[in-house]
Coordinates of C-alpha atoms in Angstrom, one line a residue:
Chain A
G1383 CA -21.5 -18.1 10.7
D1384 CA -18.7 -17.2 8.3
S1385 CA -15.8 -19.5 7.9
V1386 CA -12.7 -20.0 5.8
T1387 CA -10.9 -23.3 5.0
Q1388 CA -7.4 -23.4 3.6
M1389 CA -5.4 -26.3 2.4
E1390 CA -3.3 -27.9 5.1
G1391 CA 0.4 -27.2 5.1
P1392 CA 3.2 -27.1 5.2
V1393 CA 3.9 -26.8 1.5
T1394 CA 7.4 -27.2 0.3
L1395 CA 8.4 -26.3 -3.2
S1396 CA 11.5 -25.8 -5.2
E1397 CA 12.3 -22.4 -6.7
E1398 CA 10.5 -21.6 -9.9
A1399 CA 7.8 -24.2 -9.2
F1400 CA 4.1 -23.4 -9.6
L1401 CA 2.1 -22.6 -6.4
T1402 CA -1.5 -23.2 -5.6
I1403 CA -2.9 -22.7 -2.1
N1404 CA -6.6 -23.6 -2.0
C1405 CA -9.1 -21.5 -0.1
T1406 CA -12.9 -22.0 0.2
Y1407 CA -15.3 -20.0 2.3
T1408 CA -18.8 -20.0 3.8
A1409 CA -20.6 -16.7 4.1
T1410 CA -24.2 -15.5 4.3
G1411 CA -23.7 -12.3 2.4
Y1412 CA -21.3 -11.0 -0.2
P1413 CA -18.0 -10.8 1.4
S1414 CA -14.7 -9.3 0.3
L1415 CA -11.9 -11.8 0.1
F1416 CA -8.3 -11.3 1.0
W1417 CA -4.9 -13.0 1.0
Y1418 CA -2.5 -11.9 3.7
V1419 CA 1.1 -13.0 4.0
Q1420 CA 3.2 -13.2 7.2
Y1421 CA 6.9 -13.3 7.0
P1422 CA 8.9 -14.7 9.9
G1423 CA 8.8 -12.4 12.9
E1424 CA 6.5 -9.9 11.3
G1425 CA 2.8 -9.0 11.3
L1426 CA 0.4 -9.6 8.5
Q1427 CA 0.7 -7.8 5.2
L1428 CA -2.1 -7.5 2.6
L1429 CA -1.1 -9.5 -0.5
L1430 CA -4.2 -9.0 -2.6
K1431 CA -7.9 -8.7 -2.4
A1432 CA -11.1 -9.0 -4.5
T1433 CA -14.4 -7.4 -3.6
K1434 CA -16.9 -9.0 -5.9
A1435 CA -17.5 -12.2 -7.9
D1436 CA -15.2 -12.8 -10.8
D1437 CA -12.8 -10.1 -9.6
K1438 CA -9.1 -11.1 -9.9
G1439 CA -6.7 -9.7 -7.3
S1440 CA -3.0 -9.7 -8.2
N1441 CA 0.3 -8.5 -6.6
K1442 CA 3.9 -9.5 -6.8
G1443 CA 3.1 -12.3 -9.3
F1444 CA 0.4 -13.8 -7.1
E1445 CA -3.2 -14.0 -8.3
A1446 CA -6.5 -15.1 -7.0
T1447 CA -10.0 -15.0 -8.5
Y1448 CA -13.2 -14.6 -6.6
R1449 CA -15.3 -17.6 -7.6
K1450 CA -18.8 -17.3 -6.2
E1451 CA -20.1 -20.5 -7.8
T1452 CA -17.5 -22.6 -6.1
T1453 CA -17.1 -20.3 -3.1
S1454 CA -13.3 -20.3 -3.6
F1455 CA -10.4 -17.9 -3.7
H1456 CA -7.4 -20.0 -4.6
L1457 CA -3.9 -18.3 -4.5
E1458 CA -1.6 -19.0 -7.4
K1459 CA 1.9 -18.0 -8.5
G1460 CA 3.6 -19.3 -11.7
S1461 CA 7.1 -19.3 -10.4
V1462 CA 7.9 -19.1 -6.7
Q1463 CA 11.1 -17.7 -5.2
V1464 CA 12.9 -18.4 -1.9
S1465 CA 11.8 -15.0 -0.7
D1466 CA 8.1 -16.2 -1.0
S1467 CA 8.7 -18.5 2.0
A1468 CA 6.1 -17.3 4.6
V1469 CA 2.7 -18.2 6.0
Y1470 CA -0.3 -17.3 3.8
F1471 CA -3.7 -16.5 5.2
C1472 CA -7.0 -16.4 3.3
A1473 CA -9.6 -14.2 4.9
L1474 CA -13.1 -12.9 4.3
S1475 CA -14.7 -9.7 5.5
D1476 CA -18.4 -9.1 6.1
R1477 CA -20.0 -5.8 5.4
G1478 CA -20.7 -4.6 8.9
T1479 CA -21.6 -1.1 9.9
S1480 CA -18.9 -0.8 12.6
G1481 CA -15.6 -1.6 10.9
S1482 CA -14.7 -4.6 8.8
R1483 CA -14.7 -8.0 10.6
L1484 CA -12.2 -10.4 9.2
T1485 CA -12.5 -14.2 9.4
F1486 CA -9.2 -16.0 8.8
G1487 CA -8.3 -19.4 7.7
E1488 CA -5.7 -21.3 9.7
G1489 CA -2.8 -20.3 7.5
T1490 CA -0.6 -22.3 5.1
Q1491 CA 3.2 -22.4 5.7
L1492 CA 5.1 -22.2 2.4
T1493 CA 8.8 -23.1 2.2
V1494 CA 10.6 -22.5 -1.1
N1495 CA 14.0 -24.3 -1.4
P1496 CA 16.7 -23.0 -3.8
Chain B
E181 CA 6.2 0.0 7.0
T182 CA 5.2 2.8 9.3
G183 CA 1.4 2.8 8.7
V184 CA 0.6 0.8 11.9
T185 CA 3.2 0.7 14.7
Q186 CA 3.2 -1.4 17.9
T187 CA 5.3 -1.2 21.0
P188 CA 7.0 -3.0 22.5
R189 CA 7.8 -5.7 20.0
H190 CA 8.7 -8.2 22.7
L191 CA 7.4 -8.4 26.3
V192 CA 8.1 -10.9 29.0
M193 CA 6.0 -10.6 32.1
G194 CA 5.2 -12.5 35.3
M195 CA 1.6 -13.5 36.1
T196 CA 1.4 -10.8 38.8
N197 CA 2.7 -7.9 36.6
K198 CA 0.7 -5.2 34.9
K199 CA 1.8 -4.0 31.5
S200 CA 0.3 -2.3 28.5
L201 CA 0.7 -2.8 24.7
K202 CA 0.5 0.2 22.5
C203 CA -0.7 0.6 18.9
E204 CA -0.6 3.7 16.7
Q205 CA -1.9 4.1 13.2
H206 CA -0.8 6.9 10.8
L207 CA -3.3 6.1 8.1
G208 CA -6.2 8.3 9.0
H209 CA -8.4 5.3 9.8
N210 CA -11.3 5.3 12.3
A211 CA -11.6 1.7 13.2
M212 CA -9.0 -0.3 15.2
Y213 CA -8.7 -3.9 16.2
W214 CA -6.8 -6.3 18.6
Y215 CA -6.1 -9.8 17.4
K216 CA -4.4 -12.7 19.2
Q217 CA -2.3 -15.1 17.2
S218 CA -1.4 -18.4 19.0
A219 CA 0.6 -21.2 17.6
K220 CA -1.4 -23.6 15.5
K221 CA -4.6 -21.6 15.9
P222 CA -6.4 -19.2 13.5
L223 CA -6.2 -15.5 14.3
E224 CA -8.7 -14.6 17.0
L225 CA -10.4 -11.2 16.9
M226 CA -10.4 -9.8 20.5
F227 CA -11.8 -6.2 20.3
V228 CA -13.1 -3.7 17.7
Y229 CA -13.2 0.0 18.2
N230 CA -15.1 2.3 15.8
F231 CA -14.7 6.0 16.2
K232 CA -13.2 5.4 19.7
E233 CA -16.2 3.4 20.8
Q234 CA -15.8 -0.3 21.5
T235 CA -18.2 -2.1 19.2
E236 CA -17.1 -5.7 19.7
N237 CA -15.7 -7.7 22.6
N238 CA -15.2 -11.3 21.5
S239 CA -15.7 -12.9 24.9
V240 CA -12.2 -11.8 26.0
P241 CA -11.3 -12.4 29.7
S242 CA -11.3 -9.3 31.8
R243 CA -7.6 -9.6 32.5
F244 CA -7.3 -7.9 29.0
S245 CA -8.6 -4.3 29.1
P246 CA -8.5 -2.3 25.9
E247 CA -8.5 1.5 25.7
C248 CA -8.9 3.8 22.7
P249 CA -8.3 7.4 23.7
N250 CA -8.6 8.6 20.0
S251 CA -8.9 7.2 16.5
S252 CA -5.1 6.9 16.2
H253 CA -4.2 5.1 19.4
L254 CA -5.2 1.8 20.9
F255 CA -3.9 0.2 24.1
L256 CA -4.2 -3.2 25.6
H257 CA -3.8 -3.2 29.3
L258 CA -2.7 -6.6 30.8
H259 CA -2.9 -7.8 34.4
T260 CA -2.7 -11.1 36.1
L261 CA -2.2 -13.0 32.9
Q262 CA -1.8 -16.7 32.5
P263 CA 0.9 -18.6 30.7
E264 CA -1.7 -19.6 28.0
D265 CA -2.0 -15.9 27.2
S266 CA 1.5 -16.1 25.6
A267 CA 1.0 -15.2 22.0
L268 CA 1.6 -12.6 19.3
Y269 CA -0.8 -9.7 19.7
L270 CA -1.6 -7.9 16.5
C271 CA -3.2 -4.5 16.1
A272 CA -4.9 -3.5 12.9
S273 CA -6.8 -0.5 11.5
S274 CA -9.2 0.3 8.7
Q275 CA -11.8 2.8 7.6
A276 CA -15.1 2.1 9.3
A277 CA -17.6 0.6 6.9
S278 CA -20.4 2.9 6.1
V279 CA -24.0 1.6 6.0
G280 CA -24.5 -0.1 2.7
G281 CA -20.9 0.6 1.6
S282 CA -18.0 -1.6 0.9
T283 CA -15.8 -3.0 3.7
D284 CA -12.3 -1.6 3.7
T285 CA -9.0 -3.5 4.1
Q286 CA -7.4 -3.9 7.5
Y287 CA -3.8 -3.0 7.8
F288 CA -1.7 -4.7 10.5
G289 CA 1.1 -3.7 12.7
P290 CA 4.2 -6.0 13.3
G291 CA 2.8 -7.3 16.6
T292 CA 4.0 -7.7 20.1
R293 CA 5.4 -11.1 21.1
L294 CA 4.2 -11.7 24.7
T295 CA 5.5 -14.3 26.9
V296 CA 3.9 -14.9 30.3
L297 CA 6.0 -16.8 32.8

């Protein structure tokens, strides 16, 4: 079945550091790929997505490129801020006929120190 | 964010209680979902509803009983829960995928933090 593997956390960075959170996936079809972010005490918010190979999703300075050849969707940000501290989830969605079915990674806790 | 709302935000209940979680979406979607988020575990999909019909039950114990009276509302009825059911319960909605079409993004509510004593 489908699966998503994220780099283990927690990740601790200083403000303005470069961020990479690795994500690889296994899927039988052609999934859409997502990054969701969960701030403390809140639900999941969509951060960015890509629906086909070589697409780049971007939002709030975060980027991720859908790499079919390496089955990866790594999240990057050039300069993190304290406000980026949160848990980040990589997910894929298969193309079902009855709603989208998301498979999530385990999440990566990011802490950014001033 | 008012797209998907959930009430209550926090709930404490005993093992013999009966309670219900409510989810409402204002996005015009026609698919709704319940997820369970436990500490140190990936999110677990519990139920999927598509056009008010349940299309997926991910081997969820019968002490969890979902109800979807219309495409905008989703409930999770709880009875005789166990302490291990304590978790964050998340509701989400999306457009239902059409045959051969692309899969749409799921939008999440803030969750209900459930504690079972």
